[in-house]
Short mmCIF file of C-alpha atoms in Angstrom, two decimals:
data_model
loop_
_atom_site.label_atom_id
_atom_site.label_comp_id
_atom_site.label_asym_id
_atom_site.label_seq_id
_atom_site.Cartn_x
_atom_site.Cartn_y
_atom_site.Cartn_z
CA UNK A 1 0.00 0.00 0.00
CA UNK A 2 1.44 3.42 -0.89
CA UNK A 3 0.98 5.86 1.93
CA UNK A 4 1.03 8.83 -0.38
CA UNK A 5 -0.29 8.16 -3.42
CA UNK A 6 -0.86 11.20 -6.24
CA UNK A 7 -1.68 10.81 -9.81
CA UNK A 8 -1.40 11.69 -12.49
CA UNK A 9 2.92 10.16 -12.42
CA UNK A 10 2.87 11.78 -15.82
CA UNK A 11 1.24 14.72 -17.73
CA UNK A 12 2.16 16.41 -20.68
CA UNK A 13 -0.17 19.45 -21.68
CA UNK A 14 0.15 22.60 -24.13
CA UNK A 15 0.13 26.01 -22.17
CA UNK A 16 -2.99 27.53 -21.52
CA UNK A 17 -4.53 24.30 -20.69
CA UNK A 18 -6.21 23.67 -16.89
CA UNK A 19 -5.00 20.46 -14.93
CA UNK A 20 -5.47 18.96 -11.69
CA UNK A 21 -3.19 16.51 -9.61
CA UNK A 22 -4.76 14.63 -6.84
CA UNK A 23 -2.79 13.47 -3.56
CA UNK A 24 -4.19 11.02 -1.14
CA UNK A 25 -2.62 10.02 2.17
CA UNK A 26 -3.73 6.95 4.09
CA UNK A 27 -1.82 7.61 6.87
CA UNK A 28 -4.01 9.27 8.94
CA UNK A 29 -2.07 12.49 9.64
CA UNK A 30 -3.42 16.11 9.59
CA UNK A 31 -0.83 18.10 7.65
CA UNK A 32 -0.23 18.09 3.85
CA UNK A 33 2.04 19.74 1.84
CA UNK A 34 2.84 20.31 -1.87
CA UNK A 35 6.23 20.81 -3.04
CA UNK A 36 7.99 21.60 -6.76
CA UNK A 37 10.93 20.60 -7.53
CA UNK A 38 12.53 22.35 -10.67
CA UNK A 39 14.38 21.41 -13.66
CA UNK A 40 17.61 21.79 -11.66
CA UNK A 41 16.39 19.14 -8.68
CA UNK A 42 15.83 22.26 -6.53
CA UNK A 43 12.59 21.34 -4.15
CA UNK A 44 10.46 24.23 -2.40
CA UNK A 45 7.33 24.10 -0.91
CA UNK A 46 4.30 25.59 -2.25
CA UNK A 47 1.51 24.86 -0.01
CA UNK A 48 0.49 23.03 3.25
CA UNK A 49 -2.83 22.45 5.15
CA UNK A 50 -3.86 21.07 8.48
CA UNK A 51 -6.56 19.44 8.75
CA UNK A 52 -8.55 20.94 5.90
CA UNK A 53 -7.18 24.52 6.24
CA UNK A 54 -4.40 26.58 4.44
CA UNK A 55 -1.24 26.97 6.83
CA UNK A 56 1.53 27.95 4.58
CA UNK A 57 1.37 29.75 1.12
CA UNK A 58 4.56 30.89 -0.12
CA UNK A 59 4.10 33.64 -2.89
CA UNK A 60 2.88 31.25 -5.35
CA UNK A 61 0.90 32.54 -8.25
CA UNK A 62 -2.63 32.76 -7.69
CA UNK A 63 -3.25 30.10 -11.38
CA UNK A 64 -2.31 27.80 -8.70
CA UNK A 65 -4.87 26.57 -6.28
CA UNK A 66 -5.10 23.44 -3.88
CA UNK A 67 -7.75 22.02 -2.26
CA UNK A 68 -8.71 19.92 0.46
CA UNK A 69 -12.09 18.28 0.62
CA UNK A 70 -10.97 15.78 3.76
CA UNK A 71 -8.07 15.55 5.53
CA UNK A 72 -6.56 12.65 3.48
CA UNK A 73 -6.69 14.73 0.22
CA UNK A 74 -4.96 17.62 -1.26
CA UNK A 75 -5.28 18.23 -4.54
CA UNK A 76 -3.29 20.88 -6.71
CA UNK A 77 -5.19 22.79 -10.11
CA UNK A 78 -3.40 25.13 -12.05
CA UNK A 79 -4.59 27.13 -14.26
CA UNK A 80 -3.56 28.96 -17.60
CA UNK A 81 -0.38 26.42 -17.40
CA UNK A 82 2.77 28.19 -18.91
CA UNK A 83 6.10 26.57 -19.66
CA UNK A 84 7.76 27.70 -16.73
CA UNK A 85 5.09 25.34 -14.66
CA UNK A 86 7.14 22.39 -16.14
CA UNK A 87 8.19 20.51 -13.12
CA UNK A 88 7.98 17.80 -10.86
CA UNK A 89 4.84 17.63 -7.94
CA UNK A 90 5.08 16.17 -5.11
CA UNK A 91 2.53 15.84 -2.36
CA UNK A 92 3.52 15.24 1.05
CA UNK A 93 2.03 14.56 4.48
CA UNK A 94 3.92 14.61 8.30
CA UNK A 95 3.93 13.10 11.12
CA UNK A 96 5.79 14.76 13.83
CA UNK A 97 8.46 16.05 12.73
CA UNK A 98 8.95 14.01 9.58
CA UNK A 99 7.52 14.14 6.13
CA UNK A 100 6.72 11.92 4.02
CA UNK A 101 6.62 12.37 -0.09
CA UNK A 102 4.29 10.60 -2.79
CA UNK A 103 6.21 9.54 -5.63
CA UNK A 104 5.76 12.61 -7.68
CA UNK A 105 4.10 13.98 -10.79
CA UNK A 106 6.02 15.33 -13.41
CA UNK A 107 4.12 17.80 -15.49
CA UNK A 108 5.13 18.82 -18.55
CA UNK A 109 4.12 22.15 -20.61
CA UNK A 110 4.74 22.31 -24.02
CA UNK B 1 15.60 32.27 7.59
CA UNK B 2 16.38 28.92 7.67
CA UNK B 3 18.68 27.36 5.34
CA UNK B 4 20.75 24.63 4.49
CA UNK B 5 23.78 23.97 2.32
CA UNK B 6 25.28 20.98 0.65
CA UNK B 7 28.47 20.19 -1.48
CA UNK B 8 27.79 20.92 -5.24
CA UNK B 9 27.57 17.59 -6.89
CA UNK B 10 28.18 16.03 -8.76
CA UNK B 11 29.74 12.95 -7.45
CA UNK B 12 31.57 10.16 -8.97
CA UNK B 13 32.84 7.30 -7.07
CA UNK B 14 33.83 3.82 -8.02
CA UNK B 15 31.94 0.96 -6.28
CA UNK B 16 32.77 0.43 -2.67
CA UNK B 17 34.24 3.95 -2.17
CA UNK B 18 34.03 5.60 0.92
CA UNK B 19 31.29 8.65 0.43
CA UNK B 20 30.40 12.16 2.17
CA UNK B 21 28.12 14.29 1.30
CA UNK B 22 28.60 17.54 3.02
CA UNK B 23 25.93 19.26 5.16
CA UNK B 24 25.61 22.81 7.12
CA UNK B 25 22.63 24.85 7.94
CA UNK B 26 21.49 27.82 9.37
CA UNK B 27 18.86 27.86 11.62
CA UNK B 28 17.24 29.39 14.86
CA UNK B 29 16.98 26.81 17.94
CA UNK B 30 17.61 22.93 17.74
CA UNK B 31 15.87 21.88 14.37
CA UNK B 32 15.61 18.35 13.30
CA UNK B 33 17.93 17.14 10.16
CA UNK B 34 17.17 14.85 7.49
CA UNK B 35 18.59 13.04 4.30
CA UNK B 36 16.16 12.49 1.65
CA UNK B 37 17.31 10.11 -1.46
CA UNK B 38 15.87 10.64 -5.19
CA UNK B 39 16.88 7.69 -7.27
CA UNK B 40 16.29 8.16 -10.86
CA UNK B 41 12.94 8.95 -11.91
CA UNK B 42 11.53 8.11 -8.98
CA UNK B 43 10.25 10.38 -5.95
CA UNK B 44 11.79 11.48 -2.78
CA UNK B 45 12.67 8.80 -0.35
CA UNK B 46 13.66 9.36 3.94
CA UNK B 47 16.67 7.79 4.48
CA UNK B 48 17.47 8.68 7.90
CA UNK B 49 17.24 11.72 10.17
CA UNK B 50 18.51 12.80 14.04
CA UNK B 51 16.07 15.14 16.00
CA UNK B 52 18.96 16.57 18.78
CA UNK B 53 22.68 17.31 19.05
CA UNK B 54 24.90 14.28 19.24
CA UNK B 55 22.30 12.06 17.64
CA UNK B 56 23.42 9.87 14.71
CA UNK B 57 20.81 8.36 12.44
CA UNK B 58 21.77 5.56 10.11
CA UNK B 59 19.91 3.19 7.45
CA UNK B 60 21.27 1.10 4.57
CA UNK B 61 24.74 1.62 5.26
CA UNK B 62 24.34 5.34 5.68
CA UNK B 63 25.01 7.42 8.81
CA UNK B 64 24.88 11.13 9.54
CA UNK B 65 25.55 12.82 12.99
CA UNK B 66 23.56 15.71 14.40
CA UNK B 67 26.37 18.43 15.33
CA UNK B 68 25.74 21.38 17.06
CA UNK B 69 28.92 23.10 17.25
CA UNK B 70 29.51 22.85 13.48
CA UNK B 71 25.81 23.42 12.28
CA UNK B 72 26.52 20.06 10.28
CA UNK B 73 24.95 16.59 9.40
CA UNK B 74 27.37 15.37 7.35
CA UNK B 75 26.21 11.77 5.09
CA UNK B 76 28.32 9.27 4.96
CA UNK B 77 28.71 5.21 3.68
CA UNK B 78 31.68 3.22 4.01
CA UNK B 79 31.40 1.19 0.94
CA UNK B 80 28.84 2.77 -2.09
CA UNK B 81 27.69 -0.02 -4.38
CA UNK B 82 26.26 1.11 -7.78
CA UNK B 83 22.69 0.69 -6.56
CA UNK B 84 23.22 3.60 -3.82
CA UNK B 85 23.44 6.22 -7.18
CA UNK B 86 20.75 8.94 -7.09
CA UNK B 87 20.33 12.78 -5.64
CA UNK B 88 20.75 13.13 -2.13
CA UNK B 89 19.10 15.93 -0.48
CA UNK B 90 19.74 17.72 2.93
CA UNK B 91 16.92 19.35 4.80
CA UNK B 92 15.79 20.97 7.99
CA UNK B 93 12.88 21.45 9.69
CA UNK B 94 12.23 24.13 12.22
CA UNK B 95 12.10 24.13 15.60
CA UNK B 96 8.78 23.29 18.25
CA UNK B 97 7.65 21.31 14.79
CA UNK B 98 7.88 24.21 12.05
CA UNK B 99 5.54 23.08 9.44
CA UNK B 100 8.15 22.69 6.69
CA UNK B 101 11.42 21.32 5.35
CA UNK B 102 13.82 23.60 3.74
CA UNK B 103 15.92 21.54 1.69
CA UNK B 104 19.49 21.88 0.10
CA UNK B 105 19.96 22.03 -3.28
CA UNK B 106 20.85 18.26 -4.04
CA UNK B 107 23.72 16.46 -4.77
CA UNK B 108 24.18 13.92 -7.37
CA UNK B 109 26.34 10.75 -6.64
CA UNK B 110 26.93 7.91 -9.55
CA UNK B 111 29.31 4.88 -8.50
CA UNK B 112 30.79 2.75 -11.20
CA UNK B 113 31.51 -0.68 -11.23
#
């Protein structure tokens, strides 16, 4: 069983298209997170929730938005996708003080 | 803020090398320190952390120790194999359980047979 499981693993898409990546954590913990990590490996996070509410939003543009019906899921939709938004996703959840990643979706813009 | 800084990659080692990866950070209070590991095309893995000074966590072969003094939580293996190649990634997390990890910037290793 995959504790943190997020799909699409792969998306290709032309620019100005919407999209959506789901994350789903069976683990039972309340935080979730979504990091990018860029063409150069670098990883940063761009959201987190607790328990169904936004905790952490760091400056990222308002095409994307995640949401969190339940605390298992966090989903990520961006809009208007640009080129720039090419990148690998990855969803996240803690416990404590350790996180622990999904296996990543790597979104591609062309 | 917090940060935290690793050796540029990459790395090239022959198979059963000795590695280190160097780690430093920069951070307010006693964080907790991690190593993440990336193999290729797949997503990011814990592979061992410490949560105070002086501790030393370990897995697979791999062992990093918690040091106060030096800000540091160095990686290291005594023997690499060819399997252990992928992006290794140091990160912090604040402390009284700061909600994130800041991470370094990665550091590629690749052993040969």
């Amino acid at each position: 069983d995959t504790a943190v499981s997020q799909t699409p693993k792969y998306l290709v898409t032309q620019m100005g298209n919407d999209k959506s990546i789901k994350c789903e954590q069976n683990l039972g913990h309340d935080t979730m997170y979504w990091y990018k990590q860029d063409s150069k490996k670098f990883l940063k996070i761009m959201f987190s929730y607790n328990n169904k509410e936004l905790i952490i939003n760091e400056t990222v543009p308002n095409r994307f938005s995640p949401k969190s019906p339940d605390k298992a899921h966090l989903n990520l939709h961006i809009n208007s996708l640009e080129l720039g938004d090419s990148a690998v996703y990855f969803c996240a959840s803690r416990e404590g003080n350790t996180i622990y990643f999904g296996e990543g979706s790597w979104l591609t813009v062309v | 803020g917090d940060s935290v800084t690793q050796m540029e990659g990459p790395v090239t080692l022959s198979e059963e090398a000795f590695l280190t990866i160097n780690c430093t950070y920069t951070a307010t209070g006693y964080p907790s320190l991690f190593w993440y590991v990336q193999y290729p095309g797949e997503g990011l893995q814990l592979l061992l952390k410490a949560t105070k000074a002086d501790d030393k966590g370990s897995n697979k072969g791999f062992e990093a120790t918690y040091r106060k003094e030096t800000t540091s939580f160095h990686l290291e293996k005594g023997s690499v194999q060819v399997s252990d190649s992928a992006v290794y990634f140091c990160a912090l997390s604040g402390q009284g359980g700061s909600e994130k990890l800041v991470f370094g910037k990665g550091t590629k290793l690749t052993v040969n047979p």
